Tab-separated table of N, CA and C in Angstrom:
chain	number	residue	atom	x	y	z
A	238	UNK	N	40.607	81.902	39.709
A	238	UNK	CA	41.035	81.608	41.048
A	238	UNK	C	40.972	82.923	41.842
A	239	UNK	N	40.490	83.180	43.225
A	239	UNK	CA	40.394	84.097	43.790
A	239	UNK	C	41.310	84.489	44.588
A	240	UNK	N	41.702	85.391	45.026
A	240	UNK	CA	42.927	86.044	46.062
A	240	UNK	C	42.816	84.781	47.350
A	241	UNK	N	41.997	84.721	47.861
A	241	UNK	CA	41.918	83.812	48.750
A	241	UNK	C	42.718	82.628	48.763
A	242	UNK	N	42.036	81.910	47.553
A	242	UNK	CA	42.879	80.749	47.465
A	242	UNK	C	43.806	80.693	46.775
A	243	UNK	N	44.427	81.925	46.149
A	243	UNK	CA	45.603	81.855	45.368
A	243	UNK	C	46.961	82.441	46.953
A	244	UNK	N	46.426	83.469	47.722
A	244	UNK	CA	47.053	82.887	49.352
A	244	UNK	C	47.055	82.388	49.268
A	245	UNK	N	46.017	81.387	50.212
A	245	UNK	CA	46.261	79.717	50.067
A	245	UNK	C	47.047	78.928	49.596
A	246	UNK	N	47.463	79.044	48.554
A	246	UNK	CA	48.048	77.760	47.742
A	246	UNK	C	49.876	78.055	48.481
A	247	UNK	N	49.770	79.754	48.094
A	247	UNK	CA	51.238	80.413	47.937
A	247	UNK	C	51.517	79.933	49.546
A	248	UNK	N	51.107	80.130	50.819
A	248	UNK	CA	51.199	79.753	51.775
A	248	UNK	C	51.585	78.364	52.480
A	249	UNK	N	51.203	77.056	51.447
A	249	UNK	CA	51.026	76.095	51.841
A	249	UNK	C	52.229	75.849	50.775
A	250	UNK	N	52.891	76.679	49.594
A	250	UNK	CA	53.633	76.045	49.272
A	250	UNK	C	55.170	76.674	49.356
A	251	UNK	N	55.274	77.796	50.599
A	251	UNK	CA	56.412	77.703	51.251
A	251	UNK	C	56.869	77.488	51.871
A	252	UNK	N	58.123	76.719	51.541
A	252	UNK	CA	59.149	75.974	52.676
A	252	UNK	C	59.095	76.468	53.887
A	253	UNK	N	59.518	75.671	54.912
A	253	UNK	CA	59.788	76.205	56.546
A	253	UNK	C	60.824	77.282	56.624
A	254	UNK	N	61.852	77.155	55.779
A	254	UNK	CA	63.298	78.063	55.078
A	254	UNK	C	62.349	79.552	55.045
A	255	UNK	N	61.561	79.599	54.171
A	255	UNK	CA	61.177	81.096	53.549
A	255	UNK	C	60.070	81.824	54.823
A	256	UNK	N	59.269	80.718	55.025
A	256	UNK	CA	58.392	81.358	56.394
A	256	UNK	C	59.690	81.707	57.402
A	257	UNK	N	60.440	81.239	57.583
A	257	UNK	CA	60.947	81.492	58.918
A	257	UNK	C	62.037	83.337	58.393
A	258	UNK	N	62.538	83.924	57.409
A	258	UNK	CA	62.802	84.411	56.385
A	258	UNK	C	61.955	85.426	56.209
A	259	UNK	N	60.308	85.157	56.156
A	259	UNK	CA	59.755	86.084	56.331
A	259	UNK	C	59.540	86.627	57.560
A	260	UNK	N	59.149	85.813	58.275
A	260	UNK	CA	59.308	86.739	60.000
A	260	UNK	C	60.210	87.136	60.446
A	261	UNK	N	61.347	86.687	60.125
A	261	UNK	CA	62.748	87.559	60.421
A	261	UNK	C	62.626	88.821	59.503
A	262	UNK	N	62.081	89.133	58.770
A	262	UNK	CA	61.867	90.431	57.750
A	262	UNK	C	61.075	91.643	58.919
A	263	UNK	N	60.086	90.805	59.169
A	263	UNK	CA	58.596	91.414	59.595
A	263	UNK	C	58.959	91.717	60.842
A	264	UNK	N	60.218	90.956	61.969
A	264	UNK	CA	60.431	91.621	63.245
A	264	UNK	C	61.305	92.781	62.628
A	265	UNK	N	62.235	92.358	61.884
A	265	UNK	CA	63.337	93.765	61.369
A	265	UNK	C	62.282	95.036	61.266
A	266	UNK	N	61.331	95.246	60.383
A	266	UNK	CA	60.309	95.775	60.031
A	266	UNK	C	59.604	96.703	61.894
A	267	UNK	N	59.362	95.729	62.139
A	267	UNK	CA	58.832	96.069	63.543
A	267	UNK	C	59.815	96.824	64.196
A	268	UNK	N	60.901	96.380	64.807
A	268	UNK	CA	61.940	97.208	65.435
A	268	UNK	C	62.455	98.322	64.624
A	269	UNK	N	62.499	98.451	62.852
A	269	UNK	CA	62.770	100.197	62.824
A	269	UNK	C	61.889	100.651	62.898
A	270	UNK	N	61.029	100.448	62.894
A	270	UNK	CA	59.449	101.379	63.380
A	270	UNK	C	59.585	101.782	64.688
A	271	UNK	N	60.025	100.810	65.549
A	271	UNK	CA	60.034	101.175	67.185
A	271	UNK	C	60.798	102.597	67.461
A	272	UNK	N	62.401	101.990	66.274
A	272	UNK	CA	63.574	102.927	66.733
A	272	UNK	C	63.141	104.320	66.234
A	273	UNK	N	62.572	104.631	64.872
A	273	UNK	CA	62.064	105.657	64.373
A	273	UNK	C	61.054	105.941	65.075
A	274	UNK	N	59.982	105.818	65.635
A	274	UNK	CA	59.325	106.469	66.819
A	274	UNK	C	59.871	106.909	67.533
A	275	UNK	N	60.568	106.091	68.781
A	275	UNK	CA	61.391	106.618	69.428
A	275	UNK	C	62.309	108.156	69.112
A	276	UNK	N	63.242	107.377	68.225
A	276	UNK	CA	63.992	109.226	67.515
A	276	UNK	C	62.805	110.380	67.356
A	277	UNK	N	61.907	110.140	66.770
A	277	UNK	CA	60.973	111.140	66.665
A	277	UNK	C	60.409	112.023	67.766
A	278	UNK	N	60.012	111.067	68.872
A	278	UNK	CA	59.366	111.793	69.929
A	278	UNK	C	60.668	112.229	70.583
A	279	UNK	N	61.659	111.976	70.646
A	279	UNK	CA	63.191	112.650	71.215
A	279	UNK	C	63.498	113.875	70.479
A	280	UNK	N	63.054	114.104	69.904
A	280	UNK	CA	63.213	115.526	69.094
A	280	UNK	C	64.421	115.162	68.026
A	281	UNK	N	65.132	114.022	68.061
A	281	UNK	CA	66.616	113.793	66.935
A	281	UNK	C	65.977	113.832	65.344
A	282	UNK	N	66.548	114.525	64.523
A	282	UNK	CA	65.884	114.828	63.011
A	282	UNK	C	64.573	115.580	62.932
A	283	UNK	N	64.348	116.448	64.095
A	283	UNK	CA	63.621	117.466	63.963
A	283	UNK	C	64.247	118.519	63.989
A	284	UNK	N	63.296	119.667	63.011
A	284	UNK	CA	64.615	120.825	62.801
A	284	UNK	C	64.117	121.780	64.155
A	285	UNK	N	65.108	122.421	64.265
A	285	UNK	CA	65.143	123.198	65.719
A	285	UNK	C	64.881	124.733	64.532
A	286	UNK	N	65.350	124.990	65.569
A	286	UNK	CA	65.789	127.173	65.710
A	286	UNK	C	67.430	126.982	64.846
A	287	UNK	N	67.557	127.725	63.983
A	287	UNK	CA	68.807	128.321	63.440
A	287	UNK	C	69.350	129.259	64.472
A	288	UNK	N	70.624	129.609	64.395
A	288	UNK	CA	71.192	130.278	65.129
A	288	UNK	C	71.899	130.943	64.302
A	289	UNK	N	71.548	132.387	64.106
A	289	UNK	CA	73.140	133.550	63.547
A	289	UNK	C	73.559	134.319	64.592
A	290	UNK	N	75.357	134.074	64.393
A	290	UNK	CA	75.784	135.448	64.972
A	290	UNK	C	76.451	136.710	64.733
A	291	UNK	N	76.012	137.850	64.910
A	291	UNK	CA	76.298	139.302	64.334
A	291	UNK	C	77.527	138.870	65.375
A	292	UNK	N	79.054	139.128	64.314
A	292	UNK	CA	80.370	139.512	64.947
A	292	UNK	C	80.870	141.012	64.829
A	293	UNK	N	81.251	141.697	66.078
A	293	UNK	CA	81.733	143.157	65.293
A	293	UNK	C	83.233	142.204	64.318
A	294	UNK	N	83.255	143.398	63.353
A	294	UNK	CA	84.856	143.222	62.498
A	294	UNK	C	86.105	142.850	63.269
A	295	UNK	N	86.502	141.696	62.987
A	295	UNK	CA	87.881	140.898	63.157
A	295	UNK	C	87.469	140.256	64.471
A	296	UNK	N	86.605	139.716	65.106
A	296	UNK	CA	86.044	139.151	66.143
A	296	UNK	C	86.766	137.565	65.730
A	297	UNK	N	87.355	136.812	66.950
A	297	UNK	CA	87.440	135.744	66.860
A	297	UNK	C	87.623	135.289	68.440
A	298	UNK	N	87.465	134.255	68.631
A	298	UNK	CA	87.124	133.307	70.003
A	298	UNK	C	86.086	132.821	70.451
A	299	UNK	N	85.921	133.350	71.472
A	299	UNK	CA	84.656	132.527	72.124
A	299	UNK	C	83.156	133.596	72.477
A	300	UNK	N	82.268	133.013	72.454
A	300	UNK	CA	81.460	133.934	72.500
A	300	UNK	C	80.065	132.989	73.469
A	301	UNK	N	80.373	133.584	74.614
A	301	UNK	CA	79.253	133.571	75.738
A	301	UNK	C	77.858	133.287	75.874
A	302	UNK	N	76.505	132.778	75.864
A	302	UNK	CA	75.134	133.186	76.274
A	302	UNK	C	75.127	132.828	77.519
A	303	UNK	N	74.731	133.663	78.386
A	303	UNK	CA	74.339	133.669	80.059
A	303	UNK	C	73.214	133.527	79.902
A	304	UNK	N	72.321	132.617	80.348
A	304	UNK	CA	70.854	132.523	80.508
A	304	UNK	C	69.806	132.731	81.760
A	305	UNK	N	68.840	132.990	81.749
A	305	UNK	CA	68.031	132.948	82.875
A	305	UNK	C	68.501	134.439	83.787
A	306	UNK	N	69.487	135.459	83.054
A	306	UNK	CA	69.575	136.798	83.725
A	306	UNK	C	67.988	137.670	84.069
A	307	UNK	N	67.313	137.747	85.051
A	307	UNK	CA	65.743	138.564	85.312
A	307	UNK	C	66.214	139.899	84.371
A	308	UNK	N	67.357	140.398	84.621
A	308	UNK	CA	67.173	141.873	84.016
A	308	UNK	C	67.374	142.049	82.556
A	309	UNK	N	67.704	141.496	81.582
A	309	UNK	CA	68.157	140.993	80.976
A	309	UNK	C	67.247	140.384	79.789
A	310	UNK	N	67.395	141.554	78.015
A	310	UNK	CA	66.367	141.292	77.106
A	310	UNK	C	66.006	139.848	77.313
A	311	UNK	N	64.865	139.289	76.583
A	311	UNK	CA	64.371	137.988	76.108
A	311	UNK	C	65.285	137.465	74.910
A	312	UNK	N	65.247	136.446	74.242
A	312	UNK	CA	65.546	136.186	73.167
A	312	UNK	C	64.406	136.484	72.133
A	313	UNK	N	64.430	136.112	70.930
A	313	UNK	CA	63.308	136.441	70.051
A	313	UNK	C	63.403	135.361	68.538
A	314	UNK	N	63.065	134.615	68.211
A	314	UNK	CA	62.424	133.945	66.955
A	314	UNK	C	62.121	134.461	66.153
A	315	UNK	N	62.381	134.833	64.800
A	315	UNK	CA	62.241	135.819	64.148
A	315	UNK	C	62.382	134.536	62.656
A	316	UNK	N	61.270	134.203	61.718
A	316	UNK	CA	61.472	133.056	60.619
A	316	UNK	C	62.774	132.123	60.921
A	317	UNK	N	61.895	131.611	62.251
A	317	UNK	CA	63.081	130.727	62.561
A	317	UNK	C	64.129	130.214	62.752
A	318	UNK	N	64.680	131.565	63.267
A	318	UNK	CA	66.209	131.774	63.552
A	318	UNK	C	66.277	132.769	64.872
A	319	UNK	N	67.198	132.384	65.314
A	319	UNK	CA	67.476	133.616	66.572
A	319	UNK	C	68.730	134.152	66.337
A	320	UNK	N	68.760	135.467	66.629
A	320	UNK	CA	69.646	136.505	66.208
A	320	UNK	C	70.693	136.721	66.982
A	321	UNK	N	71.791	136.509	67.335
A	321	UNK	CA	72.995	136.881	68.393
A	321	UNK	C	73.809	138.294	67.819
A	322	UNK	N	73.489	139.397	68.466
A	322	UNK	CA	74.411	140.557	68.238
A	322	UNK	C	75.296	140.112	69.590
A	323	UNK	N	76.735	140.028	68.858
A	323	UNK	CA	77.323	139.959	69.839
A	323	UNK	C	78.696	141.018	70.269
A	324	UNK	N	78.561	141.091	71.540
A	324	UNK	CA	79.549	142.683	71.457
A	324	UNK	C	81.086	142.741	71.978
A	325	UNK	N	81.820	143.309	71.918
A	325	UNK	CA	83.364	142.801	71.787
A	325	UNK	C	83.689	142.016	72.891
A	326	UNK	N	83.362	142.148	73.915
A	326	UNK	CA	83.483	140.974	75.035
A	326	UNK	C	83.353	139.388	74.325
A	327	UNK	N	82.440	139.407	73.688
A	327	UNK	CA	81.463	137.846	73.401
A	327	UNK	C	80.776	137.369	74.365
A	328	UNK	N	80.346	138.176	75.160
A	328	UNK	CA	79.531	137.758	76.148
A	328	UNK	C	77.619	138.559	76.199
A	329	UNK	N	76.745	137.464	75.911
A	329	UNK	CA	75.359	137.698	75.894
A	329	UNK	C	74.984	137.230	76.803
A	330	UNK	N	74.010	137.962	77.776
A	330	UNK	CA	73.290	137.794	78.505
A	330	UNK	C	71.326	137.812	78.138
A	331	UNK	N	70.842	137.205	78.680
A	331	UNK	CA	69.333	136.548	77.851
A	331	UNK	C	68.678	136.097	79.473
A	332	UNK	N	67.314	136.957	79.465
A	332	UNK	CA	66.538	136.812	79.934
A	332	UNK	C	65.451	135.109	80.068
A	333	UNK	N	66.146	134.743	78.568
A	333	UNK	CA	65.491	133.520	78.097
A	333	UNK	C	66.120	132.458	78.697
A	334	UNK	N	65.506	131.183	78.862
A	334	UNK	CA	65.972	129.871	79.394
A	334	UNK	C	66.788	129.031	78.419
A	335	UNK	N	68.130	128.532	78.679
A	335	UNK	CA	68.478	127.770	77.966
A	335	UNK	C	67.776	126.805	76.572
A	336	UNK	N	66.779	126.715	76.717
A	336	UNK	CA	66.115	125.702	75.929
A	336	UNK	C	65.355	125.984	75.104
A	337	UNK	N	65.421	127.766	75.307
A	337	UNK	CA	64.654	128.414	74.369
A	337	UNK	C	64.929	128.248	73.050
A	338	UNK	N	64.104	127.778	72.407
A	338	UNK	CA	63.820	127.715	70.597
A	338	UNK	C	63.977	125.794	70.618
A	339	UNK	N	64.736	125.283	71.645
A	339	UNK	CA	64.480	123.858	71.409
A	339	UNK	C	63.391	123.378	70.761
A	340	UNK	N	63.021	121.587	70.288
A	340	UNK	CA	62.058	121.077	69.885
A	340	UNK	C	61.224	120.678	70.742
A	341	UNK	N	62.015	120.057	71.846
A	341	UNK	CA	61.318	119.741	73.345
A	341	UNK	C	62.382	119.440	74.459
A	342	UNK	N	62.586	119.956	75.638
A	342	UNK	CA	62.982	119.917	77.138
A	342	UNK	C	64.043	119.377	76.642
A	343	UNK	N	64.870	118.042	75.947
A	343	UNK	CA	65.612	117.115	75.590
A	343	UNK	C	66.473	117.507	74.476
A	344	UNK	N	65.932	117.944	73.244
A	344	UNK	CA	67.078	118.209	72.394
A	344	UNK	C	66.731	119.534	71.651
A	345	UNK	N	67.529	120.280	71.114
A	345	UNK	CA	67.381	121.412	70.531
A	345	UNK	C	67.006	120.908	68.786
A	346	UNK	N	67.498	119.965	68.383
A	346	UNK	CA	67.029	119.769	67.266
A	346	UNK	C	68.182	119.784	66.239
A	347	UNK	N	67.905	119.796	65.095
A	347	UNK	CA	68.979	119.764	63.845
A	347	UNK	C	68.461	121.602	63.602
A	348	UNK	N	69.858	122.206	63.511
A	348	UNK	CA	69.648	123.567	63.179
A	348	UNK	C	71.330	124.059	62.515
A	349	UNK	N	70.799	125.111	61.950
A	349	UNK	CA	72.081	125.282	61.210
A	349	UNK	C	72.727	126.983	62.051
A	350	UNK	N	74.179	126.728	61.852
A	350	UNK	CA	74.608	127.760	62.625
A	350	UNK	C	75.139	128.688	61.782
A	351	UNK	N	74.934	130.095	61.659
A	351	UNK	CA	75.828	130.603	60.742
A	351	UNK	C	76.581	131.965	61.490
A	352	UNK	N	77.583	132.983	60.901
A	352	UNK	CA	78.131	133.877	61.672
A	352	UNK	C	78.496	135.019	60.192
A	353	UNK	N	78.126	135.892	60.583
A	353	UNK	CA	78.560	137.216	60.100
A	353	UNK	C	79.724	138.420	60.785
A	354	UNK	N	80.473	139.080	59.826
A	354	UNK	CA	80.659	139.973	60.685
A	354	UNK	C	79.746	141.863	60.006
A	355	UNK	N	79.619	142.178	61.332
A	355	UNK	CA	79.037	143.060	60.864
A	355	UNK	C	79.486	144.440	61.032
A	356	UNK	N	79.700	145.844	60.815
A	356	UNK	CA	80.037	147.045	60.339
A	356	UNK	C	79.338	147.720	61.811
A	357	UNK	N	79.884	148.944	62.205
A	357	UNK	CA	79.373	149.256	63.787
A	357	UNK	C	77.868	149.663	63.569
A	358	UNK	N	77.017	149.481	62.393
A	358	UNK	CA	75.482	149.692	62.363
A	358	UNK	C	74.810	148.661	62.139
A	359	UNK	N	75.333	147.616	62.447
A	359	UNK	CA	75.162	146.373	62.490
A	359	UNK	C	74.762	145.898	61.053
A	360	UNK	N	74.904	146.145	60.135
A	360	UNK	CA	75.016	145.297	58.437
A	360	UNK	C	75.772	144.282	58.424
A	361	UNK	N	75.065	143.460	58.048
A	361	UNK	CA	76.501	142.504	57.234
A	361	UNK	C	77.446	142.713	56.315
A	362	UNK	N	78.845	142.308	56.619
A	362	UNK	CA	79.578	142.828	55.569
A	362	UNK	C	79.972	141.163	54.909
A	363	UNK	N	80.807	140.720	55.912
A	363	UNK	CA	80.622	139.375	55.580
A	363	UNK	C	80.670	138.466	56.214
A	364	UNK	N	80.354	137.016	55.607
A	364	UNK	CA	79.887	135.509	56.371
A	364	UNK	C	81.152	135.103	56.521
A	365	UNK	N	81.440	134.065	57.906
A	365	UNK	CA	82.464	133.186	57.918
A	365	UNK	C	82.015	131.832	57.626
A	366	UNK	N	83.016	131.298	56.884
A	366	UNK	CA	83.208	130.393	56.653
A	366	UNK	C	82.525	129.308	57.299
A	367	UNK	N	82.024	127.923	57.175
A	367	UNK	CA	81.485	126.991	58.289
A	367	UNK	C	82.679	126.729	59.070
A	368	UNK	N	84.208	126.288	57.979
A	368	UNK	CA	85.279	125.580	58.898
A	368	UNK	C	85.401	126.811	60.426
A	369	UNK	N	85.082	127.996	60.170
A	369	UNK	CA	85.844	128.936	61.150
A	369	UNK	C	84.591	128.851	62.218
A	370	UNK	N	83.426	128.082	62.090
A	370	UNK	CA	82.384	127.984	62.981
A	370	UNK	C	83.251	127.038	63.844
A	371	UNK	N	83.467	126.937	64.820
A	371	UNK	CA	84.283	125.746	65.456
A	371	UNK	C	83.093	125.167	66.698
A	372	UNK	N	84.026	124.601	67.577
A	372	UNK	CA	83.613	124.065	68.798
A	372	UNK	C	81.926	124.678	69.241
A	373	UNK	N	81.161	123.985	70.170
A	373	UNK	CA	80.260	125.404	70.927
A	373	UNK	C	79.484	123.869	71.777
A	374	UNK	N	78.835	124.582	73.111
A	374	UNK	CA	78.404	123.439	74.200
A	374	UNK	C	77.838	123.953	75.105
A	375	UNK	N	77.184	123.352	75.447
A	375	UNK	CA	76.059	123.732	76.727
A	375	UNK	C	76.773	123.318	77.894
A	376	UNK	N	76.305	124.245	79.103
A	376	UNK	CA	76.929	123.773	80.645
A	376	UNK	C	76.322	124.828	81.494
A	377	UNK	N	76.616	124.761	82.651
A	377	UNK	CA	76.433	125.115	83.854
A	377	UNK	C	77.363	125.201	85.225
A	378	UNK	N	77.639	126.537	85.682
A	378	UNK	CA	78.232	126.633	86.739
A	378	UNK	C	77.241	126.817	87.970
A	379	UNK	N	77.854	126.251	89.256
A	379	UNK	CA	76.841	126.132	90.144
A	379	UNK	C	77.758	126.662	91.851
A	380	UNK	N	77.754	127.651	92.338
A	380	UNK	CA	78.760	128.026	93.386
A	380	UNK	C	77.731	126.947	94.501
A	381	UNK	N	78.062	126.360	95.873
A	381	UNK	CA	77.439	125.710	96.680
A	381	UNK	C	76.614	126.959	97.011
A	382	UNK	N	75.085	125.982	96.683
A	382	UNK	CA	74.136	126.734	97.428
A	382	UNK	C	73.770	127.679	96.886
A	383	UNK	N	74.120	128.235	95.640
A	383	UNK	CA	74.088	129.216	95.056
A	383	UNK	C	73.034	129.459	93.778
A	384	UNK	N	73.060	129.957	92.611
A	384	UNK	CA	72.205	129.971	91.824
A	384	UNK	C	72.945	129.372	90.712
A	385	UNK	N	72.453	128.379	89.807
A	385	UNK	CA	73.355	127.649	88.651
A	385	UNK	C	72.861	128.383	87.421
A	386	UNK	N	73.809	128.747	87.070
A	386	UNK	CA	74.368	129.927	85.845
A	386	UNK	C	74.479	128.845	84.445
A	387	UNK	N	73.586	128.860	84.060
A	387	UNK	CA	73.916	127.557	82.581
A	387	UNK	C	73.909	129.027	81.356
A	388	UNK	N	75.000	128.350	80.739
A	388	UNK	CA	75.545	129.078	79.040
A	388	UNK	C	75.461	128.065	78.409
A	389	UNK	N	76.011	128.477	77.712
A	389	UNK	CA	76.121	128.191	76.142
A	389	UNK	C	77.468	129.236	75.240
A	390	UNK	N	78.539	128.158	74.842
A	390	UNK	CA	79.496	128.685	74.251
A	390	UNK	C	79.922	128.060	72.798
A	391	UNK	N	80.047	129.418	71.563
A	391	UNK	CA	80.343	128.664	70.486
A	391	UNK	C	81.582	129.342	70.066
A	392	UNK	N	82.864	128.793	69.842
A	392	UNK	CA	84.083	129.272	69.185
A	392	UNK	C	84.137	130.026	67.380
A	393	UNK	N	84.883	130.956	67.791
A	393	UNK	CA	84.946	131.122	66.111
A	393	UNK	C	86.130	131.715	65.596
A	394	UNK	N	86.881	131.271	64.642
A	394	UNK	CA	87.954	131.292	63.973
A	394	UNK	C	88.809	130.481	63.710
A	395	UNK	N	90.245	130.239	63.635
A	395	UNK	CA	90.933	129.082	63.057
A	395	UNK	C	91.041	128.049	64.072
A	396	UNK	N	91.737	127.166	64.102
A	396	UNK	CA	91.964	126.494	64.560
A	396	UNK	C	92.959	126.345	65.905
A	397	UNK	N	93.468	127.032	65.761
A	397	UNK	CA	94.802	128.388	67.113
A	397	UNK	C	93.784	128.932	67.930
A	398	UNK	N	92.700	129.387	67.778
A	398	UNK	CA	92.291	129.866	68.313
A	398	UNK	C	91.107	128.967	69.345
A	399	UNK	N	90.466	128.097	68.704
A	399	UNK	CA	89.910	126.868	69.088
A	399	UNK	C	90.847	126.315	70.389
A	400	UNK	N	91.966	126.047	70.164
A	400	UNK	CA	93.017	125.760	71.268
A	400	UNK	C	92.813	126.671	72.427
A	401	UNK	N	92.837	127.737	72.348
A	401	UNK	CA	92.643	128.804	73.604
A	401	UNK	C	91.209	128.469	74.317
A	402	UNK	N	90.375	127.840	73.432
A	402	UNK	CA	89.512	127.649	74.442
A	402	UNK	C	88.362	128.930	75.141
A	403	UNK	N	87.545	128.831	76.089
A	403	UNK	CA	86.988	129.947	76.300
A	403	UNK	C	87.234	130.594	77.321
A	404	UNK	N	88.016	131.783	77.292
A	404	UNK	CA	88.221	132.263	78.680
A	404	UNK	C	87.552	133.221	79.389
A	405	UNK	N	86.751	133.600	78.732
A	405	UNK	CA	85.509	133.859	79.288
A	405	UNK	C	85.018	133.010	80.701
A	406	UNK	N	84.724	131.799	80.474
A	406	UNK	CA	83.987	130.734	81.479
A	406	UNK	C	85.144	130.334	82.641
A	407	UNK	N	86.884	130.333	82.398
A	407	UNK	CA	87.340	129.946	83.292
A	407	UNK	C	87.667	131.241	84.432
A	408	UNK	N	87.175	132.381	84.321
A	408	UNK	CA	87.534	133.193	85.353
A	408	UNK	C	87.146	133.285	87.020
């Protein structure tokens, strides 16, 4: 018997129950394909840019990126990570555009964040913890008429300190 008509037979001898069973399979089928495209071209489960940040010793709170400063180094990509020396203020200023190291215009991607503190020649001495990685968010201040100032802020240390919030941004 050949593939053909062994289809055939199998076709003609399922119930209305199982055909209808199978196309309910085959739209399911269809729509995660849609949704997984979709996620894909959105950049969601694509890996982005890592982010480390150099802390001087006993550094905790909030820590600043000002973007789009003209005078003001570039950022830099370096095996896929970008480097934050950050200096006792916690405030970085970056020549670079917010979106720099993103996957595309829309999302930055899945990336992992990590934080060091480092010794005044900048070495690592040691890593914090993930729990002490806290809070961190994108935004923008905009005076009327003025030039809109977008950061980027990520918290670091316990949980007390998370509470304080960034006071950096409310001045």
């Amino acid at each position: 018997m050949s593939i053909k008509m062994l289809t055939t037979v199998l076709i003609k001898k399922l119930t209305t129950m199982a055909k209808i069973k199978i196309s309910v399979a085959i739209v399911f089928i269809l729509l995660f394909a849609g949704i997984a495209a979709f996620i894909f071209t959105k950049g969601v489960g694509q890996k982005g840019v890592d982010q480390t940040f150099l802390l001087p010793m006993d550094f905790e709170g909030c820590v600043v990126i000002y973007y789009d400063h003209k005078d003001a180094l570039p950022l830099q990509i370096v095996n896929n990570e970008i480097i934050y020396s950050v200096p006792k203020d916690g405030v970085i200023r970056t020549s670079s555009p917010m979106e720099f190291g993103w996957v595309n215009k829309n999302s930055s991607g899945a990336y992992r964040t990590r934080a060091f503190y480092v010794d005044r020649y900048g070495k690592k001495i040691d890593e914090l913890p993930q729990e002490d990685i806290r809070f961190g968010a994108t935004g923008s201040v905009q005076e009327q008429g003025g030039f809109e100032q977008k950061h980027f802020y990520q918290i670091f240390g316990s949980e007390e300190v998370e509470e304080r919030r960034c006071p950096q941004l409310e001045g």
